[in-house]
Short mmCIF file of C-alpha atoms in Angstrom, two decimals:
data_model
loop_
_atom_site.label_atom_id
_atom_site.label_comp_id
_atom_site.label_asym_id
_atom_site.label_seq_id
_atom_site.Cartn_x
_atom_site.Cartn_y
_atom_site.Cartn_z
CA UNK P 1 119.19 129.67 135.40
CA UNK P 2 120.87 130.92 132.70
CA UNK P 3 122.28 129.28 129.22
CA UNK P 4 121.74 125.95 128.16
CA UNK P 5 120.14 123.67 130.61
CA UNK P 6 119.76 120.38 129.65
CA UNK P 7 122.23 117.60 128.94
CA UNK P 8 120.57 115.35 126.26
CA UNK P 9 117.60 113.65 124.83
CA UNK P 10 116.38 110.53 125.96
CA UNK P 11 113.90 108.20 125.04
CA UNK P 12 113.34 106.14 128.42
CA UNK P 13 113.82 102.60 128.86
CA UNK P 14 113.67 100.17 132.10
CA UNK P 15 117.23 100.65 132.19
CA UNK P 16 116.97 103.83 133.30
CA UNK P 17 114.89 103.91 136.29
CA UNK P 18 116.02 107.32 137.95
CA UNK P 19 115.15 109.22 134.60
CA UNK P 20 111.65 107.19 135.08
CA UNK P 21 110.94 108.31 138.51
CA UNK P 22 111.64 112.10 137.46
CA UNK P 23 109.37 111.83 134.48
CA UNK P 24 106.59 110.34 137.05
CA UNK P 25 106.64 112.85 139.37
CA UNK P 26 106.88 115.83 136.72
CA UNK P 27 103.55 114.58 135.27
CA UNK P 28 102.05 114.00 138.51
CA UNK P 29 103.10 117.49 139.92
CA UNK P 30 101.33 119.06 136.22
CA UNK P 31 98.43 116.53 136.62
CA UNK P 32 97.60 115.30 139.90
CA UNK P 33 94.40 113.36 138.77
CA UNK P 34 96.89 110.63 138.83
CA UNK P 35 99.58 109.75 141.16
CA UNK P 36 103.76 109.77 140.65
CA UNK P 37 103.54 105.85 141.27
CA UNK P 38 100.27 105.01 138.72
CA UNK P 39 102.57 107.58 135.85
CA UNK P 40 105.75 105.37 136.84
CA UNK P 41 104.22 102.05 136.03
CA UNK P 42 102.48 103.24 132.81
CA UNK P 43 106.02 104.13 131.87
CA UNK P 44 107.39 101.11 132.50
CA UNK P 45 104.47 99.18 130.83
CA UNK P 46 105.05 101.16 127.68
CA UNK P 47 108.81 100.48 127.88
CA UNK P 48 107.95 97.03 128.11
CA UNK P 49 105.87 97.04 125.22
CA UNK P 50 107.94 98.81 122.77
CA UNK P 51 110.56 96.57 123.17
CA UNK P 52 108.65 93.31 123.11
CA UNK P 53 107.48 94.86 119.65
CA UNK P 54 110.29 96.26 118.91
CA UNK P 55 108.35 99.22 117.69
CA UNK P 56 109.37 102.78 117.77
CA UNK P 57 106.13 104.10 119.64
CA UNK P 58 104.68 104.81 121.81
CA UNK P 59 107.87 105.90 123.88
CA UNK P 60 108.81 108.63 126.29
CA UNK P 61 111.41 111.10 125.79
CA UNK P 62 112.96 113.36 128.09
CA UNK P 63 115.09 116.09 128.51
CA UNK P 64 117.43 115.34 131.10
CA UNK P 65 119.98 117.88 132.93
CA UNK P 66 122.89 116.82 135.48
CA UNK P 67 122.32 113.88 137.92
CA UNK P 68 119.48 112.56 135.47
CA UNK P 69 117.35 115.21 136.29
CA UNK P 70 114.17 115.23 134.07
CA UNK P 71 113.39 119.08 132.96
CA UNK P 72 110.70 118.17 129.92
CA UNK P 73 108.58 115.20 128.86
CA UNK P 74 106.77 114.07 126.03
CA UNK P 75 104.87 111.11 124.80
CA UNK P 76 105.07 110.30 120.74
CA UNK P 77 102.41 107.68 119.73
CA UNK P 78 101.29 106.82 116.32
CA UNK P 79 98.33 108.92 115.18
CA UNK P 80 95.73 107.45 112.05
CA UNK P 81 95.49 110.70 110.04
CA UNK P 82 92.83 109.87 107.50
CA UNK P 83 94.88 112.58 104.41
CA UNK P 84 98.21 109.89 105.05
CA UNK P 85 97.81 107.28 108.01
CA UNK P 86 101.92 107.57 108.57
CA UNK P 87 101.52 110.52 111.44
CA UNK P 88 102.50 110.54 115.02
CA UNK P 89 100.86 112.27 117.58
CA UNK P 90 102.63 114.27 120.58
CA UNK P 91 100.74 114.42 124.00
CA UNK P 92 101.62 115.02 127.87
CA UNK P 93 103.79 117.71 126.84
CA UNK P 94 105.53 119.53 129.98
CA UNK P 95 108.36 121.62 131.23
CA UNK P 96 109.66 122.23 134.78
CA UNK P 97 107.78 125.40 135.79
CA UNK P 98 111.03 127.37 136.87
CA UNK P 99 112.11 126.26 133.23
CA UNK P 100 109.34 128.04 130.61
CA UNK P 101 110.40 130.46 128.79
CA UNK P 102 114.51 129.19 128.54
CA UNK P 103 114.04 127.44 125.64
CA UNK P 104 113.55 124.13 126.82
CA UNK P 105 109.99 123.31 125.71
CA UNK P 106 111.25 124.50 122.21
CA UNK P 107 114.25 122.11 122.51
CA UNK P 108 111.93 119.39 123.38
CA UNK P 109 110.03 119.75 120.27
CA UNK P 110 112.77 119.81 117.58
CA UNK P 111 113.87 116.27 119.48
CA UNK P 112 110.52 114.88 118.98
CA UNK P 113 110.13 116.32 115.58
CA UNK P 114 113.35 114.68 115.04
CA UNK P 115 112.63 110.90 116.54
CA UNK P 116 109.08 111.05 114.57
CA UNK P 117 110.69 112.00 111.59
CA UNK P 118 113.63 109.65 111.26
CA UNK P 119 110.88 107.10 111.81
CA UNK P 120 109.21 107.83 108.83
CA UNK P 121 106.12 109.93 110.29
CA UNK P 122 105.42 112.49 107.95
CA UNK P 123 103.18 115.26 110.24
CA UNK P 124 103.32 115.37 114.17
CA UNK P 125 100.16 116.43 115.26
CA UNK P 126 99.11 117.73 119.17
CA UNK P 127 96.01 119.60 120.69
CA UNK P 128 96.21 122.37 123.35
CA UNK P 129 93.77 124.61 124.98
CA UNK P 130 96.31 127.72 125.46
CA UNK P 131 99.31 127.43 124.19
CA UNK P 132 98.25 127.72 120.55
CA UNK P 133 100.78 130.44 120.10
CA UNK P 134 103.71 128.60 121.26
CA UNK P 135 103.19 126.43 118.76
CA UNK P 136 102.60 128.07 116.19
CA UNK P 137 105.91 130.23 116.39
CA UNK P 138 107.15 126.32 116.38
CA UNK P 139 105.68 125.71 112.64
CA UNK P 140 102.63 124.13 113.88
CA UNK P 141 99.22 125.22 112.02
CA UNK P 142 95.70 124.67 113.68
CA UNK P 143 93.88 121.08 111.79
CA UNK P 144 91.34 118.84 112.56
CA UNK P 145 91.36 115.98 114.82
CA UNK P 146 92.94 112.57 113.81
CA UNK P 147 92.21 109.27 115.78
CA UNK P 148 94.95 108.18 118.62
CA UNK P 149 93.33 105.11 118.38
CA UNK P 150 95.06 101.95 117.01
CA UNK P 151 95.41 102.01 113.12
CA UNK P 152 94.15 98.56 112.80
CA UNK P 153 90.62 100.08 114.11
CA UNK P 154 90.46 101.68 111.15
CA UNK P 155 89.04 99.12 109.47
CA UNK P 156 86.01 99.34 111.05
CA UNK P 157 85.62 102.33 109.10
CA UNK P 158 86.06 106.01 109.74
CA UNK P 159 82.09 106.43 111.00
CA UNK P 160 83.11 103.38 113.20
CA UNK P 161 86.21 104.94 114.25
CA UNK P 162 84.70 108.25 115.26
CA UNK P 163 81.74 106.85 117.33
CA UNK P 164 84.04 105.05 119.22
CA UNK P 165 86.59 107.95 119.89
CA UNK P 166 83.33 110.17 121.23
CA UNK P 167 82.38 106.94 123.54
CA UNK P 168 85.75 106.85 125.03
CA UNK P 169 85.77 110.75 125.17
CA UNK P 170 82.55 110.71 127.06
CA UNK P 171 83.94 108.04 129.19
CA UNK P 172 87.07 109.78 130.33
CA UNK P 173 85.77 113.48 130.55
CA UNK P 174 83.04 111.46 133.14
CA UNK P 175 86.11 109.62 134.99
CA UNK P 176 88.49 112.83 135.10
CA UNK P 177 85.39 115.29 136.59
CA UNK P 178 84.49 112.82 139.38
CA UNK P 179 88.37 112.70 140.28
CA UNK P 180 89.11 108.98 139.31
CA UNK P 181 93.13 108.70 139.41
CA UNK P 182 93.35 106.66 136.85
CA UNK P 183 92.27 109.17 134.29
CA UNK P 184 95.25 111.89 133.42
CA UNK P 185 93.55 115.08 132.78
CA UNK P 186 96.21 115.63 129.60
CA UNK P 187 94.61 112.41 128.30
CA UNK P 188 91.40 113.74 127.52
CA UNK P 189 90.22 115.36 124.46
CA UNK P 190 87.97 118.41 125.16
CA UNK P 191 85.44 119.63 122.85
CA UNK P 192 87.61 122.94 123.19
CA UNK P 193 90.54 121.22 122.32
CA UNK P 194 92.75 122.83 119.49
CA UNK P 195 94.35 120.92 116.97
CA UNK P 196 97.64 121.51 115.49
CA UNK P 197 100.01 119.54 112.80
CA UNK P 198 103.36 120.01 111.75
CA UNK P 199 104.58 118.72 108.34
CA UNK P 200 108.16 116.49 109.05
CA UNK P 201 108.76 115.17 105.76
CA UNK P 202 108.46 115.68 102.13
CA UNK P 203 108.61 112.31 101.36
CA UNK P 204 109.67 108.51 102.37
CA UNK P 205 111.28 105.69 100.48
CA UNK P 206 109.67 102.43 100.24
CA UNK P 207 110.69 100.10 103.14
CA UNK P 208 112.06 97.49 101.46
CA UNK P 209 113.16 99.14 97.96
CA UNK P 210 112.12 98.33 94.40
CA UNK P 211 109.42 95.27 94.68
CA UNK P 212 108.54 92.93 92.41
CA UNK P 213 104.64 93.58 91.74
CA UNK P 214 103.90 90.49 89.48
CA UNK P 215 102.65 88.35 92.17
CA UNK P 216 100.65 91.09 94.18
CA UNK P 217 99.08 91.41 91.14
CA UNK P 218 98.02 87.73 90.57
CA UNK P 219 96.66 87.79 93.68
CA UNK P 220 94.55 90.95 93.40
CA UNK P 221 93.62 89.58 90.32
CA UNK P 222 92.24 85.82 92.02
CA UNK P 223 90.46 87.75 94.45
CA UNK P 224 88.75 90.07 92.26
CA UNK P 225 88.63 87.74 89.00
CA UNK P 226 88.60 84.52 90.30
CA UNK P 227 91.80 81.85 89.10
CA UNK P 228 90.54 82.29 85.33
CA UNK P 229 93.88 82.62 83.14
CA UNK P 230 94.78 86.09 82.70
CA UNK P 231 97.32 87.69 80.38
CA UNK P 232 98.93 90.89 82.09
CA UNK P 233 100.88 93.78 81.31
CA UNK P 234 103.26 95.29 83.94
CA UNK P 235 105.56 97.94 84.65
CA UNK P 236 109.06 98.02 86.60
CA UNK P 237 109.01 100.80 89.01
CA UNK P 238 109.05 101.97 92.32
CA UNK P 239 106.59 102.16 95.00
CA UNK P 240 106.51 105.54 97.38
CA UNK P 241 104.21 105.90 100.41
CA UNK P 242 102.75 109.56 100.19
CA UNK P 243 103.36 111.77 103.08
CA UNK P 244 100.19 113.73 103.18
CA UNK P 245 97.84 115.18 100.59
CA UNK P 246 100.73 114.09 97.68
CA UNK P 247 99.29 111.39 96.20
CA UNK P 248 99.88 113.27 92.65
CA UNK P 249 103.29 113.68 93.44
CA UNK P 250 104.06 110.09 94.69
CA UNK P 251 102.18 109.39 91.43
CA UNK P 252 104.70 111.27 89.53
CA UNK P 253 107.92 109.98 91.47
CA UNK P 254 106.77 106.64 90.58
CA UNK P 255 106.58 107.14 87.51
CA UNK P 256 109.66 109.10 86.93
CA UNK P 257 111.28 105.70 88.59
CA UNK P 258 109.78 103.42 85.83
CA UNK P 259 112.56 101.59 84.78
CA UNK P 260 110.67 99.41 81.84
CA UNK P 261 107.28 100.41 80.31
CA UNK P 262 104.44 98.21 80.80
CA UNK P 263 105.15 94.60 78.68
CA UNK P 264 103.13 91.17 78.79
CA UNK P 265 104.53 88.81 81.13
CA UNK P 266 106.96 86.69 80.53
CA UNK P 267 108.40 88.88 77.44
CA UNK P 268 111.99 88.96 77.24
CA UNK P 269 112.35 92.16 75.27
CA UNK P 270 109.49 95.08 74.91
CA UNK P 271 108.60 94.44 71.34
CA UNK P 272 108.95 97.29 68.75
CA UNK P 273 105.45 98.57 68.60
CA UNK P 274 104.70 102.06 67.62
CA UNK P 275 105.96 103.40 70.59
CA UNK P 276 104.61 106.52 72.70
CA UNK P 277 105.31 110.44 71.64
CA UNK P 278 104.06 113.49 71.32
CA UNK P 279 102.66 112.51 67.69
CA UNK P 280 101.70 109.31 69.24
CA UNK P 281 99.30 110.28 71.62
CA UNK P 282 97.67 113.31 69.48
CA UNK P 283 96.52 110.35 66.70
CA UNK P 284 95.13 108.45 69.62
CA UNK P 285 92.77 111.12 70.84
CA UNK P 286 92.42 111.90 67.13
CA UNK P 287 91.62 108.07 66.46
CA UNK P 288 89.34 107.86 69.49
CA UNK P 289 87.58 111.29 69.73
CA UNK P 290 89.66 113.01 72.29
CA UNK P 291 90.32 116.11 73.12
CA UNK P 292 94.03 116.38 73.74
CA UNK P 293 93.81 119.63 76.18
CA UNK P 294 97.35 120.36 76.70
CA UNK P 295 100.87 118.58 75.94
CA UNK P 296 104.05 119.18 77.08
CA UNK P 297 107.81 118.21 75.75
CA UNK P 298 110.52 120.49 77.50
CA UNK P 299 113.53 117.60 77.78
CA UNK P 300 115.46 116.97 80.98
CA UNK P 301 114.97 119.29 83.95
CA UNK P 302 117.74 121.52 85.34
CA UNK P 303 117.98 120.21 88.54
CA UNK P 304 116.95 116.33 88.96
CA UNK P 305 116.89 116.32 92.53
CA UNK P 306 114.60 119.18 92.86
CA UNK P 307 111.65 119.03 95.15
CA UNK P 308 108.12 118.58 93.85
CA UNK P 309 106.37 119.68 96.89
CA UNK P 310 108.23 123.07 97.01
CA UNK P 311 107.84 123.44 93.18
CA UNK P 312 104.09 123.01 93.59
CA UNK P 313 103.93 125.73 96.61
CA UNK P 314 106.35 128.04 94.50
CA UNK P 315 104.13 127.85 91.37
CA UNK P 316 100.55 128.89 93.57
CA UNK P 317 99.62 124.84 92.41
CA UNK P 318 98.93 123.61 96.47
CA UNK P 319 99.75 124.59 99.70
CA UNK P 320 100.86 121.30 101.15
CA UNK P 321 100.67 118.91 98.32
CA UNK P 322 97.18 118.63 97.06
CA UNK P 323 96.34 119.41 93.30
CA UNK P 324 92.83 119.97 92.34
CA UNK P 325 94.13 120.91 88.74
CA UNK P 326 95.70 118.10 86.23
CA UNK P 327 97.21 120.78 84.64
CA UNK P 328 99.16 121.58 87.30
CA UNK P 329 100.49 118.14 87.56
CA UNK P 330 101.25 117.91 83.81
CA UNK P 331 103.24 120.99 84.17
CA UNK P 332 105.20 119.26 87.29
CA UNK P 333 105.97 116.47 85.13
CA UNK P 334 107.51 118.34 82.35
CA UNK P 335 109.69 120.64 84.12
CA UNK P 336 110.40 118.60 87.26
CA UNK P 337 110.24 115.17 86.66
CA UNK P 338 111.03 115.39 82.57
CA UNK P 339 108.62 112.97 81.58
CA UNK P 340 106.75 113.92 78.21
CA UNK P 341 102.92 114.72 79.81
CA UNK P 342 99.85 115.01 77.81
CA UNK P 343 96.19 116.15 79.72
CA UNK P 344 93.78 114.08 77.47
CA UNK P 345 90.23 115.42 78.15
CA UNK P 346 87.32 112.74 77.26
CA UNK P 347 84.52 114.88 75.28
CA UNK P 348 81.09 115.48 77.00
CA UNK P 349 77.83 114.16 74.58
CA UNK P 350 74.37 114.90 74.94
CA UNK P 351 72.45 111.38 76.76
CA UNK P 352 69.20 111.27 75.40
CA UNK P 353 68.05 108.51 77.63
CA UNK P 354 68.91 110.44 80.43
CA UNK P 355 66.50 113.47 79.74
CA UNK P 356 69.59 115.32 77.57
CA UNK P 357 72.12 115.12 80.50
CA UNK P 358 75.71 115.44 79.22
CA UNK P 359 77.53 112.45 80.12
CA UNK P 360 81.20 112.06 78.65
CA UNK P 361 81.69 109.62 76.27
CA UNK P 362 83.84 106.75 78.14
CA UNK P 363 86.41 106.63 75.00
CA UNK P 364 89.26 107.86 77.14
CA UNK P 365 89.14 104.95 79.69
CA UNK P 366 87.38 102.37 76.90
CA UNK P 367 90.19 103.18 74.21
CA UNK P 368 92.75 105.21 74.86
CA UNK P 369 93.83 104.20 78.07
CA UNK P 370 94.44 100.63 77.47
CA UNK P 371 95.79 101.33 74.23
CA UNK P 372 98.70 103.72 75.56
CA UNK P 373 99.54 101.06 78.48
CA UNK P 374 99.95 98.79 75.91
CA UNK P 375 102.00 100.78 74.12
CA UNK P 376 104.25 101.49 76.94
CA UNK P 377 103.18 104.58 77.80
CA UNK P 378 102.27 105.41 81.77
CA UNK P 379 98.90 106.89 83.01
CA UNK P 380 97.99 109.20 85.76
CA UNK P 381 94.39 108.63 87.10
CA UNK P 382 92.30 111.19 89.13
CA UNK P 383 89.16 109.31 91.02
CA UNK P 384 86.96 108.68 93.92
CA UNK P 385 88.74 106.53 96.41
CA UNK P 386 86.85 104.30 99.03
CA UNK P 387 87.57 104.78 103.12
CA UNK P 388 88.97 101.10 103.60
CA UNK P 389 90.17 99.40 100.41
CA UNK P 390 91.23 102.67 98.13
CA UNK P 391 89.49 101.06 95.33
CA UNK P 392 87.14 103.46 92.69
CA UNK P 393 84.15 104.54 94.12
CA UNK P 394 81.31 107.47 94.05
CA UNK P 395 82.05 110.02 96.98
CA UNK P 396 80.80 112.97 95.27
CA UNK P 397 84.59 114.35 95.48
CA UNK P 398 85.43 113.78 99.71
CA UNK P 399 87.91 110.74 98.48
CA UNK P 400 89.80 112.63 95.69
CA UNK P 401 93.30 110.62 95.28
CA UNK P 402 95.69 109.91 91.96
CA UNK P 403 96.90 106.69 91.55
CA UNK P 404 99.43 105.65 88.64
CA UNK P 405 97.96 103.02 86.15
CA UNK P 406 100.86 100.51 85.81
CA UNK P 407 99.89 98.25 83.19
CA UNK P 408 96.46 96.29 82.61
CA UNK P 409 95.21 92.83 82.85
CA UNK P 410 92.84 90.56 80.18
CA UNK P 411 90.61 87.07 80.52
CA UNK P 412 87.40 85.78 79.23
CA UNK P 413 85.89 87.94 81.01
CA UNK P 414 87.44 91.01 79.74
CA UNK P 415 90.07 93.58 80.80
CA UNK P 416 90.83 95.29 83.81
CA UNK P 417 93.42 98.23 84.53
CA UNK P 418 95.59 98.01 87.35
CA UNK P 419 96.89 100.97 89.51
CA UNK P 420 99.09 102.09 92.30
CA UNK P 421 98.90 104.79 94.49
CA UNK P 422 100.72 106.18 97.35
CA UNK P 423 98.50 104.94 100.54
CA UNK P 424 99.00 101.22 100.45
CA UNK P 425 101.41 98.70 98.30
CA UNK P 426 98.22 96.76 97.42
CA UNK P 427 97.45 97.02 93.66
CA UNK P 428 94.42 98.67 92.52
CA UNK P 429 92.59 96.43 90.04
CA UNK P 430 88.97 97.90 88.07
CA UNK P 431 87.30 98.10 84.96
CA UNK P 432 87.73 101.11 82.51
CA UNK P 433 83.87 101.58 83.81
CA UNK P 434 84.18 101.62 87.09
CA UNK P 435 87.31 104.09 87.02
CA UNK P 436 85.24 106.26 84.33
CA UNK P 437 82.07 106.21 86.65
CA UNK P 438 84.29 107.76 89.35
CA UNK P 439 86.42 110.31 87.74
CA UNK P 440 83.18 111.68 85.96
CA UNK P 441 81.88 112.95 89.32
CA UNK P 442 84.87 115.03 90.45
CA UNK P 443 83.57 117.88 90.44
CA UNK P 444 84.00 119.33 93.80
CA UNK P 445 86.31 118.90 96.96
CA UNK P 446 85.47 117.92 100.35
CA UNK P 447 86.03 120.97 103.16
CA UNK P 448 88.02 120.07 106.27
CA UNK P 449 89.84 121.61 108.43
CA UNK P 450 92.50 120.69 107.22
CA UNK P 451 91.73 121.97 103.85
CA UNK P 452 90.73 125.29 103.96
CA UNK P 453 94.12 126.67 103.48
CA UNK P 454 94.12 124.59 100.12
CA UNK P 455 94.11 126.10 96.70
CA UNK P 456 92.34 125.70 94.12
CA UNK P 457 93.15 127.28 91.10
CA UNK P 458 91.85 130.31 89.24
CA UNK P 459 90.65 127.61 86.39
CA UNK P 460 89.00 125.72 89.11
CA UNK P 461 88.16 121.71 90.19
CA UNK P 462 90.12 120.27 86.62
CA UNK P 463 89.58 116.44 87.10
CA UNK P 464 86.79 115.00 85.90
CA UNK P 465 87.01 113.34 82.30
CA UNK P 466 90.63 113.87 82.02
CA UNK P 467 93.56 111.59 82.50
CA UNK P 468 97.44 112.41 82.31
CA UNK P 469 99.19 110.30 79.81
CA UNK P 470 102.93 110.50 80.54
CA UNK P 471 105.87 108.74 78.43
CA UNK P 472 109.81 108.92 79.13
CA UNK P 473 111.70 111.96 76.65
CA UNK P 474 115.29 110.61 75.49
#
């Protein structure tokens, strides 16, 4: 057959039952473990679903020729990708036989890549076991495996998650070798499986637009603080879901889209303090025994709507959004985003209790921290992230994440900062101990799969005992 082939894309619905019976028999003539009629009512039952839900996946989409012939199917679901949790997943992948090699199983791709992306999924993932160098010519680079499992089962944990996956795993791979229909060969996970991921999306906007924080905020605050009175200093700015390793960059964006500096509630005006500058924040760290490691002023960038992810690959920072050097994100903020930045290191002193360990001082998260929110300065925070909740923790590196500190809370029982970050719209809310106690101890990186390809600079793991102070340059 020569030239183009196919008519259109299709994502199937009951109302198109001849396009279902050709995407049933396809998959049963590739897999035969299970029948043409079995595949047809799966369909259907997923059709069903979707639009009971009135969710985007899982769905079916097909290319379809003349006389609603079916000539390639795929199956997006959503995928729980522990670097993002916004990924979909691609699986029963398959072109007419007298059809590979035209083009179509490329086709069907950039039409999935397409309906996963303009519904916010950031990476598609898939696994094969011999076409790895298809897709790779496609973009797609070899990862590790992510969960197809439901991304409210991630709250059991991802230990939980994972011993469940390898009893399912077990399950099938036992059900599809003693020839049970009911068990599509494409739907089990090998231990030779190969996994690949393609990245979709830079970034996504907030559902929703700017929110109003205040109350999430009271209510983090009750649960962590009890109902005690609490006076509380907030900024007006916009969330952004991270797509992928970029939680420094959704860090920055939101804090390029800081629209009032962090005030007490219920102030009309900002009052006329001293402000935040460049001379401002070198007689803090002065004032408080800080080192102030590097500071930049270099006024509005060139081109506002430039991309941080590309400027980070361009510059040797990251590969695909990570940045194991504050540095690195200081510069991004000065020449990208425009935002005065400041890398404020907290100084190291011998701990005599602790058999002359060197242990940093605590003044940066203690003093100056607080003191620059109040001011109305912004703060960008590298720690140790928990699995489930996001909040500071001790990881020895594996949970690495930036979150923005947005303004800070006080009571009777003392003060608390408060955070966001790109993974969840759910405020972070800690002591200046506990987020000292976990930024001390980044000191390393966790190796995956998926992070072998990225870089870490020739000054190495920059981190620990050093927070970004950033402030808006008229």
């Amino acid at each position: 057959m020569g030239g183009r082939v196919w008519r259109e894309a299709i994502v199937l619905d009951a109302a198109r039952p001849a396009l279902i019976d050709g995407a049933a028999e396809l998959l049963a003539a590739q897999w035969p473990q299970q029948g043409a009629a079995s595949r047809r009512a799966a369909i259907l039952s997923h059709c069903a679903s979707r639009a009971h839900q009135r969710s985007a996946l899982p769905c079916h989409l097909v290319l379809a020729g003349d006389a609603d012939s079916v000539l390639a199917h795929c199956r997006l679901q959503a995928a729980c990708d522990d670097a993002d949790g916004f990924s979909a997943a691609l699986t029963s992948v398959v072109v007419r036989a007298e059809l590979r090699g035209t083009g179509v199983g490329r086709k069907l791709l950039v039409e999935a890549e397409a309906l996963a992306a303009a519904h916010g999924f950031a990476y598609l993932y898939l696994w094969t076991h011999e076409a790895q160098g298809f897709y790779a010519k496609c973009g797609y680079a070899e990862c590790e495996k992510v969960s197809l499992l439901k991304p409210a089962l991630s709250k059991v944990g991802g230990e939980g998650v994972r011993k469940l996956e390898h009893m399912l795993a077990r399950r099938c791979a036992a059900a599809a070798a003693s020839g049970v229909s009911q068990v599509a060969a494409e739907a089990v996970v090998r231990e030779d499986s190969v996994w690949m991921r393609k990245r979709l999306l830079e970034r996504v906007e907030a559902a929703g637009g700017r929110d109003s924080w205040m109350e999430r905020v009271r209510v983090a605050l009750a649960a962590r603080r009890g109902e005690a009175e609490a006076r509380v200093w907030l900024a007006a700015f916009e969330w952004e879901r991270q797509c992928g390793p970029c939680c420094g960059l959704a860090a920055l964006r939101m804090a390029r889209s800081c629209t009032s500096p962090p005030r007490e509630e219920g102030a009309a005006e900002a009052e006329e303090e001293e402000g935040v500058d460049s001379r401002r924040v070198a007689a803090l760290c002065e004032a408080s025994g800080l080192e102030l490691e590097l500071l930049l002023e270099r006024g509005a960038p060139e081109d506002a709507a430039a991309s941080l992810l590309q400027a980070a690959i361009s510059r040797g920072y990251s590969s695909d959004g990570e940045l194991f050097d504050i540095h690195h994100l200081a510069e991004l903020a000065a020449d990208v985003c425009g935002l005065g930045a400041a890398v404020v290191l907290d100084q190291r002193a011998t701990d005599e209790a602790e058999g002359g360990a060197r242990r940093s001082t605590g003044a940066l998260w203690r003093e100056a921290v607080p003191l620059w929110l109040r001011r109305g300065g912004l703060v960008v925070v590298p720690y140790d992230k928990d699995e489930l909740h996001h909040q500071p923790t001790c990881r020895g590196g594996h949970g690495a994440h930036y979150a923005l500190l947005i303004g800070l809370a006080s009571d009777a029982a003392g003060e608390v900062l408060l955070g966001a970050h790109g993974l969840s719209r759910q405020p972070l809310v800690m002591t200046p101990a506990e987020l000292h106690e976990s930024n001390a101890q980044l000191l390393q990186m966790k190796r995956t799969a998926n992070s072998n390809a990225w870089v870490v600079g020739k000054a190495g793991i920059r981190l620990a005992d050093r927070a970004l102070f950033l402030w808006p340059q008229s």
